[in-house]
PDB file of C-alpha atoms in Angstrom:
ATOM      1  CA  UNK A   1      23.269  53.996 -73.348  1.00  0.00           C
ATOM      2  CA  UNK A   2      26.292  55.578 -74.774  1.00  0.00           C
ATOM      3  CA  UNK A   3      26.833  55.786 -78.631  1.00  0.00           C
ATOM      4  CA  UNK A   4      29.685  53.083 -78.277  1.00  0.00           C
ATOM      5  CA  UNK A   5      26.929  51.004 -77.235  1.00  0.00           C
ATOM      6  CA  UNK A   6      24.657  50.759 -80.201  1.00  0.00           C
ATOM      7  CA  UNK A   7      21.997  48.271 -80.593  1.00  0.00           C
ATOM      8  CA  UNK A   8      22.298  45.861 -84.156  1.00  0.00           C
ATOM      9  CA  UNK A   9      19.809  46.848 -86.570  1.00  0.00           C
ATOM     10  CA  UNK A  10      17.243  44.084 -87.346  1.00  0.00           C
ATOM     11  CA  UNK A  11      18.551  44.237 -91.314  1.00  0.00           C
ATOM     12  CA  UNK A  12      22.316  43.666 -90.301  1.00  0.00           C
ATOM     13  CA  UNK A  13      20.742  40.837 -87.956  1.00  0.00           C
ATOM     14  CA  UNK A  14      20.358  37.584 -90.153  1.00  0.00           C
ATOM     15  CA  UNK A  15      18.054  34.745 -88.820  1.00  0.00           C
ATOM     16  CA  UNK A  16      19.567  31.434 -89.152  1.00  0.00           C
ATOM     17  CA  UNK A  17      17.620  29.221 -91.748  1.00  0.00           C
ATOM     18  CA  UNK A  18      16.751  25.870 -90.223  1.00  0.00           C
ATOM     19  CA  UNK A  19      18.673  22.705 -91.921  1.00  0.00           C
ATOM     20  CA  UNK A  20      16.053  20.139 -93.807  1.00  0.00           C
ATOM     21  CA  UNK A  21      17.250  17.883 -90.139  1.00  0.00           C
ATOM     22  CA  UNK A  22      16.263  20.668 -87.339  1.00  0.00           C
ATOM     23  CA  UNK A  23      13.075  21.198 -89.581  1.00  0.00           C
ATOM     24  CA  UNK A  24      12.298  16.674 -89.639  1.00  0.00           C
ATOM     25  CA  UNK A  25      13.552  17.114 -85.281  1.00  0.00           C
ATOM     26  CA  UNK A  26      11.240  19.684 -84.874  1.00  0.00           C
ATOM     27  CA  UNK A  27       8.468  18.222 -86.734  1.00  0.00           C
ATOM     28  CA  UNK A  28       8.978  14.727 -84.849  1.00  0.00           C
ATOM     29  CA  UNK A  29       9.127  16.604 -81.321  1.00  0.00           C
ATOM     30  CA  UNK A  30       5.809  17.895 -81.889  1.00  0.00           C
ATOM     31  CA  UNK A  31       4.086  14.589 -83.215  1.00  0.00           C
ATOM     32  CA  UNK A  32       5.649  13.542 -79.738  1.00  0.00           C
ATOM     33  CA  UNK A  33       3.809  16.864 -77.743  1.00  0.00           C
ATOM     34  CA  UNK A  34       0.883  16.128 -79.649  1.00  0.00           C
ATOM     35  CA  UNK A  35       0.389  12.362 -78.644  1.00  0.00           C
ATOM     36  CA  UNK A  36       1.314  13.088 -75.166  1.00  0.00           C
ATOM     37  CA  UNK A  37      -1.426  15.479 -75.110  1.00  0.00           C
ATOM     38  CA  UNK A  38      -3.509  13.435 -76.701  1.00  0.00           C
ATOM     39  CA  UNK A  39      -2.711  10.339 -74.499  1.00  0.00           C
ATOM     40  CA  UNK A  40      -4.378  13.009 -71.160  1.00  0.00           C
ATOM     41  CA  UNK A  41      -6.953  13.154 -73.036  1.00  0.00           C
ATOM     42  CA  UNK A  42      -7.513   9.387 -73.573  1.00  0.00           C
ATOM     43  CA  UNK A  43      -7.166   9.110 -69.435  1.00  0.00           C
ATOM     44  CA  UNK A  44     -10.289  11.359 -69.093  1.00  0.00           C
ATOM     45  CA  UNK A  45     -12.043   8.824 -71.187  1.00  0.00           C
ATOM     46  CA  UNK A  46     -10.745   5.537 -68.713  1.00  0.00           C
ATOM     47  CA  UNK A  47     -11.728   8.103 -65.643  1.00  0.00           C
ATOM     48  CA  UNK A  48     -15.104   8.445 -66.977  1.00  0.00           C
ATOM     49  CA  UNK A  49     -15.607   4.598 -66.979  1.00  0.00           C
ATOM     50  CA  UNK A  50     -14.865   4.346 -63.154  1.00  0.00           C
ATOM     51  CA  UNK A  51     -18.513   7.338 -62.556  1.00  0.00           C
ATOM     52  CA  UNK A  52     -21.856   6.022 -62.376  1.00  0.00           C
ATOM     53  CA  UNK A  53     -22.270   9.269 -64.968  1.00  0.00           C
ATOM     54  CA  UNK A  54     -24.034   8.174 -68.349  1.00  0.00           C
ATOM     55  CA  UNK A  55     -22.150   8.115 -71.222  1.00  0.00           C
ATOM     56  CA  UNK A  56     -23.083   9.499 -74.139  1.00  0.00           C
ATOM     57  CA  UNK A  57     -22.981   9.174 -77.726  1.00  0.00           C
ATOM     58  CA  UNK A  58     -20.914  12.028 -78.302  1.00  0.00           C
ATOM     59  CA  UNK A  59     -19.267  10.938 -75.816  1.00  0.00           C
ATOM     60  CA  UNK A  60     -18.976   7.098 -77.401  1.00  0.00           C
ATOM     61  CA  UNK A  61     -17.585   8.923 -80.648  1.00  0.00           C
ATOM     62  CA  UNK A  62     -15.323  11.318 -79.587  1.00  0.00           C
ATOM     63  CA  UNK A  63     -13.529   8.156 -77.675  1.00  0.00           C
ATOM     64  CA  UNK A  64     -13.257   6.572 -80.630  1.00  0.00           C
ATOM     65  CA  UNK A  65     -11.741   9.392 -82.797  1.00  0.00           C
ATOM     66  CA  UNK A  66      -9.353   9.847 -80.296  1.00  0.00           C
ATOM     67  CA  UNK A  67      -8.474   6.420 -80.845  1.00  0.00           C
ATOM     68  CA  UNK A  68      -8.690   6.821 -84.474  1.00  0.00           C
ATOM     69  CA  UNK A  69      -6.186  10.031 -83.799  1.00  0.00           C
ATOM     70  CA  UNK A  70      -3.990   8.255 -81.431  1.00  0.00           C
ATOM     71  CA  UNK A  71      -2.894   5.425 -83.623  1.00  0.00           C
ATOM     72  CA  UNK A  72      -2.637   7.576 -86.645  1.00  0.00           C
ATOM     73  CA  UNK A  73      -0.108   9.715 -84.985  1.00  0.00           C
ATOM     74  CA  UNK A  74       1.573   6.517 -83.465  1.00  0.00           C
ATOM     75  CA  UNK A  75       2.029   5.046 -86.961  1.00  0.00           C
ATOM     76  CA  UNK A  76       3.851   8.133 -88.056  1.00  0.00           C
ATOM     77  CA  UNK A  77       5.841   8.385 -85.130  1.00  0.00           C
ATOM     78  CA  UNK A  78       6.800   4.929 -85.202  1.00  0.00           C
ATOM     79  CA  UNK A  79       7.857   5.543 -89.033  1.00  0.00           C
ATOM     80  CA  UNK A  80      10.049   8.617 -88.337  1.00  0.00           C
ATOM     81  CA  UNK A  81      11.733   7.354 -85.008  1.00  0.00           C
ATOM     82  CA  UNK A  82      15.228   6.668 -84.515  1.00  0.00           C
ATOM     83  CA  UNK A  83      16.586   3.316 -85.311  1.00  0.00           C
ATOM     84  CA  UNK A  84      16.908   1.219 -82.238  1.00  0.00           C
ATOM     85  CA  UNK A  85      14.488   3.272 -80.202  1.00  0.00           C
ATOM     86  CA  UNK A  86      11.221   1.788 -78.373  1.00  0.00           C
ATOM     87  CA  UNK A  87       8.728   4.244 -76.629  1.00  0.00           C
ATOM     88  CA  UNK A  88       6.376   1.719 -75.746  1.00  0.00           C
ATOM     89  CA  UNK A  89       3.957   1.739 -78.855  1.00  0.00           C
ATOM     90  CA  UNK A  90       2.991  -1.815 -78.319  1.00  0.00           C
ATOM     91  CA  UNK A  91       1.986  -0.950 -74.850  1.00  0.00           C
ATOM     92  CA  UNK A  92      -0.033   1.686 -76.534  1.00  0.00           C
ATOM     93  CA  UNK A  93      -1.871  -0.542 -79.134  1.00  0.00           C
ATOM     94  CA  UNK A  94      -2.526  -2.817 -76.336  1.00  0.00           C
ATOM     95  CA  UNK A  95      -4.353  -0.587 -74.306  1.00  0.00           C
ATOM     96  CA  UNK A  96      -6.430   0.602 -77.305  1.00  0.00           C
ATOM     97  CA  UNK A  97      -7.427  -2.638 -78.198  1.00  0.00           C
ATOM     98  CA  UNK A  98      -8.883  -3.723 -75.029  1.00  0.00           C
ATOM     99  CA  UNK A  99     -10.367   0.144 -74.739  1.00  0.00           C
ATOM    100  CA  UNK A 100     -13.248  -1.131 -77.675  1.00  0.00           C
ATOM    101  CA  UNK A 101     -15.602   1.436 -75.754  1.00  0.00           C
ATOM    102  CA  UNK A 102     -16.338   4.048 -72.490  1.00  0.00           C
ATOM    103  CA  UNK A 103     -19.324   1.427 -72.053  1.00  0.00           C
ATOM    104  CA  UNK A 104     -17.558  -2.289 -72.276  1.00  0.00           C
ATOM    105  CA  UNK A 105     -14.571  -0.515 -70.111  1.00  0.00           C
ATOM    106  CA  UNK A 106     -17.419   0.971 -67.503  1.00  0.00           C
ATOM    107  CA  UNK A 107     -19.090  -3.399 -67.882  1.00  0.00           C
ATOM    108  CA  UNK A 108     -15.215  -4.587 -66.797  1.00  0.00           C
ATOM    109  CA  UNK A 109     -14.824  -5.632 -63.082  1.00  0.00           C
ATOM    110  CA  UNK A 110     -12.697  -2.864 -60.958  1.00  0.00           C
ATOM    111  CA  UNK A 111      -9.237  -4.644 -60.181  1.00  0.00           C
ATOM    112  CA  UNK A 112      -9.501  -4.951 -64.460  1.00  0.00           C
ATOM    113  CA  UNK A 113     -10.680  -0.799 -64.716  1.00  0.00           C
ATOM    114  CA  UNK A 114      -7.557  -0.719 -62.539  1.00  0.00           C
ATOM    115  CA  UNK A 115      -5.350  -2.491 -64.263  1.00  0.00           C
ATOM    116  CA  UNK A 116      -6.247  -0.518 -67.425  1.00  0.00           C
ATOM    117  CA  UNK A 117      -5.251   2.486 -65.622  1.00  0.00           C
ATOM    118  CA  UNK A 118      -1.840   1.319 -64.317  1.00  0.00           C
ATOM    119  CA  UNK A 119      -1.354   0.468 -68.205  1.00  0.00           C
ATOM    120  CA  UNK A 120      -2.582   3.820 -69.190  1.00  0.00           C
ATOM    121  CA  UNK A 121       0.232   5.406 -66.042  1.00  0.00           C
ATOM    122  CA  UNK A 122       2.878   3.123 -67.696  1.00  0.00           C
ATOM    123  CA  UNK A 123       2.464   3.809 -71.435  1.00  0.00           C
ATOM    124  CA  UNK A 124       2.675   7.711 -70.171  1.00  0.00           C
ATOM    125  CA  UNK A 125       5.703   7.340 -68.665  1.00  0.00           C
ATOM    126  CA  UNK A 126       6.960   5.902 -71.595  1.00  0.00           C
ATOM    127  CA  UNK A 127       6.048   9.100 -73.353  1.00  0.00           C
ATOM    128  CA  UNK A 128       7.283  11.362 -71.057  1.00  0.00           C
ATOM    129  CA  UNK A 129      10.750   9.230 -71.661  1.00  0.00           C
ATOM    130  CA  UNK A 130      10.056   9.794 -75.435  1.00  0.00           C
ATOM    131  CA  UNK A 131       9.595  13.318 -75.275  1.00  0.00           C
ATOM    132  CA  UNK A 132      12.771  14.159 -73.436  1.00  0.00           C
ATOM    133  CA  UNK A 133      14.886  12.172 -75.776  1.00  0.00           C
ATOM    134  CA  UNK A 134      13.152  13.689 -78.901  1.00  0.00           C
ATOM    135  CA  UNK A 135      13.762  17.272 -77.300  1.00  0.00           C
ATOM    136  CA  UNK A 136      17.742  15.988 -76.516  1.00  0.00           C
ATOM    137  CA  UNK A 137      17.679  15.337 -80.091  1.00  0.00           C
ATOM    138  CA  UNK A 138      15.884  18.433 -81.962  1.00  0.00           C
ATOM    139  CA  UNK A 139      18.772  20.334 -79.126  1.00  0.00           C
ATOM    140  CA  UNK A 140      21.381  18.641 -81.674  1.00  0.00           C
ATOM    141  CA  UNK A 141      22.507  16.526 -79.225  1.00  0.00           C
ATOM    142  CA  UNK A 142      24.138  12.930 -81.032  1.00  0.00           C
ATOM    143  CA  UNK A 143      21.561   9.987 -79.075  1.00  0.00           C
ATOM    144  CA  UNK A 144      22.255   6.718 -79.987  1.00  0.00           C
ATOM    145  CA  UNK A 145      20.208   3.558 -78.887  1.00  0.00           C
ATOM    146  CA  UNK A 146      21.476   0.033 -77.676  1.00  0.00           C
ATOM    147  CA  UNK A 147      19.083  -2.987 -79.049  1.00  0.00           C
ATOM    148  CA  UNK A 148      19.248  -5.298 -76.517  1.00  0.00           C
ATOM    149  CA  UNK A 149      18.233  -9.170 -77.174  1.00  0.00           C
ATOM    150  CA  UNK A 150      15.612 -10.858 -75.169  1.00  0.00           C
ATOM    151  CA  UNK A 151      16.349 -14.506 -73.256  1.00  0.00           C
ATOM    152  CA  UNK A 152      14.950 -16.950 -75.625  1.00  0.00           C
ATOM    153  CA  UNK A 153      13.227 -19.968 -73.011  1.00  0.00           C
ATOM    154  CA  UNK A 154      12.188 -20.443 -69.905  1.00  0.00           C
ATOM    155  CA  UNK A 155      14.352 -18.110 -67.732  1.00  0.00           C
ATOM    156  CA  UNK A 156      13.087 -18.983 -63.995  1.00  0.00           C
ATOM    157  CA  UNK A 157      14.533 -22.381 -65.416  1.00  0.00           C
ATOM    158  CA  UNK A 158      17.756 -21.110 -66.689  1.00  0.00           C
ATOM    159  CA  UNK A 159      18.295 -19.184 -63.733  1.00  0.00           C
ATOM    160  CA  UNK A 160      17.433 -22.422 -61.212  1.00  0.00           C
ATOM    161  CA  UNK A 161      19.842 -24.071 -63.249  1.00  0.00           C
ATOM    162  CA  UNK A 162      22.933 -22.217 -62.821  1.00  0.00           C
ATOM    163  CA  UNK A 163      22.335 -21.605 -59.167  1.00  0.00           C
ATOM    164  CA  UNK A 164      21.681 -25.655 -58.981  1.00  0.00           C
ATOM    165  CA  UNK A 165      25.428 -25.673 -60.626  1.00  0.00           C
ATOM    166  CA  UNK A 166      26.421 -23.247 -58.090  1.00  0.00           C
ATOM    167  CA  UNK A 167      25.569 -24.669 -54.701  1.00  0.00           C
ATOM    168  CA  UNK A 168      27.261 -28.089 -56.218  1.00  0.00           C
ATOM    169  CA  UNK A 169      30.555 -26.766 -56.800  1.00  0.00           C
ATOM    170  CA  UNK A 170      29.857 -24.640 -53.288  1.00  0.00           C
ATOM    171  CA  UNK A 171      29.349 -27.897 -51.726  1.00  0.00           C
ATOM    172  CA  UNK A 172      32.289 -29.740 -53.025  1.00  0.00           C
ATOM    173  CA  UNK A 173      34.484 -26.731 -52.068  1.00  0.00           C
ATOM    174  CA  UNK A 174      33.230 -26.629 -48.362  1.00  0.00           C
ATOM    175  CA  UNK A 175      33.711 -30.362 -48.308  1.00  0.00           C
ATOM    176  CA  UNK A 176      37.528 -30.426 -49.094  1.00  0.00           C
ATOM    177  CA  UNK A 177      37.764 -27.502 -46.892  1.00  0.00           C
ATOM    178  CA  UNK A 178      36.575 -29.847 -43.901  1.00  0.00           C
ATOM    179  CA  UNK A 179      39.055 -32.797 -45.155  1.00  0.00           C
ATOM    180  CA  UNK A 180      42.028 -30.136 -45.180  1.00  0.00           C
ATOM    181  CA  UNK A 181      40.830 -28.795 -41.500  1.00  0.00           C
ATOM    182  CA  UNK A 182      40.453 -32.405 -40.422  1.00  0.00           C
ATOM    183  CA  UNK A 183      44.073 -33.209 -41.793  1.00  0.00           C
ATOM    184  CA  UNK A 184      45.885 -30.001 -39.927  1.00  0.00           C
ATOM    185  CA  UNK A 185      43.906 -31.096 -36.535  1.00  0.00           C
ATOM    186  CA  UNK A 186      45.036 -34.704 -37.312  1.00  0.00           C
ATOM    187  CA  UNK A 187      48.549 -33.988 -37.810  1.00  0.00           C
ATOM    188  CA  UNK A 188      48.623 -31.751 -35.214  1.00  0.00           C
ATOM    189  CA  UNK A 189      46.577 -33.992 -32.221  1.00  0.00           C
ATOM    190  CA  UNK A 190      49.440 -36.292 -33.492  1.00  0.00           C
ATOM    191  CA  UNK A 191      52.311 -34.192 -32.760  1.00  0.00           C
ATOM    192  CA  UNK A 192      51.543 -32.862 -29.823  1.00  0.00           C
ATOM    193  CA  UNK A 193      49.570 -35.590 -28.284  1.00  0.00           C
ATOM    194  CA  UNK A 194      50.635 -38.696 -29.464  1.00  0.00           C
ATOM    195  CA  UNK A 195      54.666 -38.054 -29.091  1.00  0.00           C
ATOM    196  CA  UNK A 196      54.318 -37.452 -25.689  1.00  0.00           C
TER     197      UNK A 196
END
């Protein structure tokens, strides 16, 4: 290293202090990290309901503090989220609420064990979505979220309904079709046949 080619002391080198916004982004990225890990942990609990192991009352209680942790750290998250952004917190809640206990989940028949899992799978992808657009936005990067408005009513019926409209106005377009090709074959059976 040549004398040209000095290395900045760590005086003349000034950290950058972290805006009151980075500091809330940062903050809210790691309530994210924190209920994603948490939300593994909550699988380990389902998994233990599909063994033949006992469960324990330890075991019982650290379930439930988990849930107790789980929905604490939801309600803040859900406080500090962007407007206009879902994550899937209902899905969440849901699956708490029918997880009461490791024992009444172990009673439940297996296709419903299962189906608690495939919640459990689709709540943590919803997380992992989450987590990447929390880390976009502690990055700096500007994220902004569409609300989109649900179908009020019955929408199998709705959507019969405007194909029933469809195939009508199909019909009626293929029938004047067949009167226009019937009309050209007329006129022309009557030139060329009938004027001979």
């Amino acid at each position: 290293m040549t004398s040209s080619q000095e290395v900045p002391s760590t005086k003349s080198a000034k950290l950058r202090k972290k805006t009151p916004e980075e500091v809330k982004n940062d903050d809210l990225f790691a309530t994210g990290e924190k209920i994603c890990s948490l939300w593994i942990d909550f699988r380990k609990f389902i998994r233990k309901s599909f063994s033949e192991n006992p469960v324990t009352m330890q075991e019982e209680q650290e379930f439930l503090e988990l849930k107790s942790q789980l929905t604490r750290l939801q309600r803040l998250l859900a406080q500090r989220m962007p407007e206009g952004f879902q994550y899937g917190g209902h899905r969440m809640a849901d699956l708490m609420g029918k997880c009461i206990s490791i024992s009444v989940i172990r009673d439940l028949p297996l296709q419903d064990k299962k189906g608690l899992y495939g919640l459990w799978h689709q709540v943590h992808i919803s997380l992992q979505h989450m987590l990447g657009i929390l880390d976009l936005i502690r990055e700096g990067h500007k994220v902004t979220f569409e609300t989109v408005k649900a179908k009020s009513g019955n929408i199998k019926a709705d959507y019969a309904a405007s194909r029933k409209g469809k195939k009508k106005k199909d019909v009626g377009g293929t029938v004047v079709k067949l009167l226009v090709v019937a009309a050209i074959l007329g006129a022309v059976y009557y030139l060329f046949v009938m004027k001979k």
